Amino acid sequence: MQIVDLATNHLTNPLGYALGGSPRFSWMVEGAKGRAQKSARIEVALDEAFTTLLYDTGFDPSLSSICTSLPQLALAPRTRYYWRVSVLSDADERATSAPAWFETAKLDEPWQARWISPVQQEKRHPILFRDFKVEKPIRQARAYVCGLGLYTLTLSGVPTSKDCLTPGLCAYDKWLPYQSYDVTGLIVPGENRIQIQLGNGWYKGRYGLDITREYHYGEDFAAICELILTFEDGTEQVIASDTRWQSLRSCILDSSIFDGERRDDTLLPGEACAVREIALDKGLLQPRRNPPVRIMQTLSPVAVIHTPAGETVLDMGQNMVGWLEFTCRAPKGSEFYLQFGEVLQDGNFYRDNMRTALCEYHYVSDGKPKAVRPTFTFYGFRYVKLTKWPQDVALSDFRGLVLYTTLPATGSLLTANEKVNQLIQNTLWGQRGNFVDNPSDCPQRDERMGWTGDAQIFFDTAAYNMDVYPFYSKYCYDLAREQAALEGCVPVVIPKHDVTQKGACAWGDAATIIPWRLYVRYGDVQLLQEQYPSMKAWVDYIRSRDRETGDTRLWRGDFHYGDWLSLDVEDPVEERFGGTDHVYLASCYYYYSATLVSKAAQVLGLTAQSQSYAALAEEVRAAILNVYCTPTGRLAVNTQTAYVLALYMDFLPPEWREQAAYDLTQKLKQADYHLRTGFIGTPYLCRVLTDIGRNDIAYRLLLQEDFPSWLYQVNMGATTIWERWNSILPDGSISDTGMNSLNHYSYGSIVQWLYQYAAGIVPLEEAPGMRRFAIAPHPDPAIGWIQARYKAPSGEITVAWAYDEAGQFSLEVSVPFGAQATLTLPEGADSTPKVLYAGHYRWQYPALSAQKLPLDLDTPVLEIYRHPRAVKVLEAAFPELTGMMLFDMFAGQRSLNDLIRDQFIAPDDSRLNGLPQALSAVADEKEARQKRTR
Ligand code: BGC
């Protein structure tokens, strides 16, 4: 038995991170004979050998491997705490882990350093530095640093980390993250130089919705830094930023998130200039919350294209986010000019969908061969136009450096369908590209912002793919800070930056949905506690809007994005706000968020609040039913999304639910089984279909290949998820330039359905952290087989199912150590839930679907009409129906069961007895196929 994956707040050996109220420890157990942990013990010490023990829980059966916090531990600033865990299994195995550690940042220790800025502010980017001498042997050195807008830190020319785009994106007016680095190995005896290079970034460059403005949070480059040297003799020296530092000019002439970077290596740094102290509030400084953005992958371009317009364009083979690095071999003074785009049009380079973002890189060589790449920008691109390229074009000179936040991969998913696999990969690439420190809508055009709707929609998909705990908790932290300044209203973008738009439904509800889903998935009550005031404030805000508009328990009178970019409107390009009534949608979210606040309050033991939000939810529900349902229970908002929300949010009385479920299937039939949903309806569509027992339609939508569908994009060669269902038209032309990113992950939320429903790995609200979970696969022969792995907080879960040619269905699952799964076997096996403990399990049995008759009462009538001899059988049985003029067209996608429901046939009509068998007996696939192709 081994204990692995020790983490503090889901980070491996974190140095200088915000730890919340108290650090939370987690671990996993592998290779045990036992099935669960009987007891565990955590020891915390000041040294790796655990001689200076600070805390010892002793063996304690209540310690959770998913999340244990030790509030008793009083933490000192700038201190490394070693911890290890011992586990006793229920088979009496015992093991102790290797030591892990976390190190505190400055905590509440005051800063000696000052915020400094070059005296001469110019566009050309500065380097702030100080030289110092080290005369005694060093025991350790740490740097605590923040630079604005972006910075890199070097010691005597050597970068102190692989982190990129630090300090990252946050609500800079509310807090400023500083990084802590162990620089012990970079301090040399004698002369040293500490150097901070600065760029514009999100803080002060061109970024935000107001594309005309450059400065948003501050005009000045600024940095603060404390380099703390601890000598072998125990003494300390602090090299703190102050007016003894100086400033040089770097080779970077300008940079911006949207426009790219300009660098000229022939430039000399010039004379060192003075720096001044500037009045930035040191009280805003807080330890970082997010793990760093780094180069996570390197891609090689797949081709050099010579376009009809005479351009030379590189094809990376993948829509990626990050940098293009190239080897420069050109003589001094040679100019390079690169432009980045996502798609070719008529075979030529194209970038109109980037809107005003220039996405360029300019470089002038100093004649020294070297690898060149930008520093203070990033691009979302597949194609790079070599607009000026002063040397041979050799593919081996280029590398695509893929940037995203360092979050460990937790999931993998494979099916027998190559196109679905591509869709899964496209979604993963969408996540990579839009997880550059903050969840963004898109990574390329003049936007790249933390839209709350997009972040909320994608949460669970993201959480199957990667351990997103620190990433989303930082986002929630920013959200709560922004919201606090707006009396509970959640801006539509986090950090708010220059966006003034007030909270809209499904967007602002990120405030309730994300913390609740974080809690359910990761089981950290402390996080829920931290976010609870924000969750509550959001619902209180909606309540105040309700009060102001007549106290009807509906959310009226505000702007909403609605079912953004849905297709149920006359002209989806012009009309972006969807076809579903906005007050209905807003009120659904009012209801839903109130229920989440009630649930959260319940978990936190706030019974009175839980009851009061449950009561509010009940009132909203009653108002929705009153206004949006007929007295007999038909939903009066007749769109796919309206039904999907009613069913997903489950606010219809149980006796009305079945009708709404049926009506949804009818809506889909009318659309020839194509979705019409936008940002609100799409994420829940297949989930609802499976829940209402129409898994077949969920698969049908998934596997649909023509527009609009997920696989349409795949067929069109997409390597990421598009913003619009038809971002690219069948002829390869782009459908719109205003709102048309080719890397917009929201519709990738279908991947959650694949993990949670198709494979069936289900987190349970009543068992947060997935110590207990459900395994409820929803297979379908249409996809052949699926193999899913998910490293849940409780350990790795696997589910694999397959159909074979003999009609057998097999299922293999594994449950991790310490966990418990409730399995519901599909495909006609005994569906009584079975409780499984740690271990690997396998079943094989005849698949019910293999026994399904080719034609039955659920087959669309149109399909029966493809089998000429079956038509004869039907005509003989129901002449009064089939004799109706245009009967086959009239019935169309409706099945005989639908006709029973619509009272064309009485349910007890004896002619139905044996009809499926009689129809199937004469069904002829060959003839039907011929008919289909005619
Ligand atoms: C973004 C979306 C966002 C939307 C608001 C767009 O510009 O790209 O993804 O959620 O605005 O409707």
Short mmCIF file of C-alpha atoms and ligand atoms in Angstrom, two decimals, residues 441-442 445 447 451 454 507 561 564 679 723 739 744, ligand 1:
data_model
loop_
_atom_site.label_atom_id
_atom_site.label_comp_id
_atom_site.label_asym_id
_atom_site.label_seq_id
_atom_site.Cartn_x
_atom_site.Cartn_y
_atom_site.Cartn_z
CA ASP A 441 -14.93 33.12 -23.57
CA CYS A 442 -12.35 33.01 -26.34
CA ARG A 445 -10.23 38.33 -30.62
CA GLU A 447 -12.41 40.07 -25.89
CA TRP A 451 -17.60 35.86 -19.05
CA ASP A 454 -19.35 30.66 -20.23
CA TRP A 507 -24.38 34.64 -16.32
CA TYR A 561 -28.38 37.58 -22.99
CA TRP A 564 -27.49 33.37 -26.45
CA PHE A 679 -25.83 28.90 -24.45
CA GLU A 723 -18.89 29.93 -30.84
CA MET A 739 -19.33 37.19 -33.01
CA HIS A 744 -15.30 29.14 -27.62
C1 BGC B 1 -18.82 36.41 -25.49
C2 BGC B 1 -19.70 35.31 -24.93
C3 BGC B 1 -20.39 35.93 -23.79
C4 BGC B 1 -21.32 36.89 -24.44
C5 BGC B 1 -22.37 37.46 -23.61
C6 BGC B 1 -19.70 37.46 -26.04
O1 BGC B 1 -19.06 38.50 -26.61
O2 BGC B 1 -17.90 35.97 -26.38
O3 BGC B 1 -19.19 34.10 -24.84
O4 BGC B 1 -20.93 35.08 -22.87
O5 BGC B 1 -20.62 37.90 -25.11
O6 BGC B 1 -23.49 37.14 -24.20
#
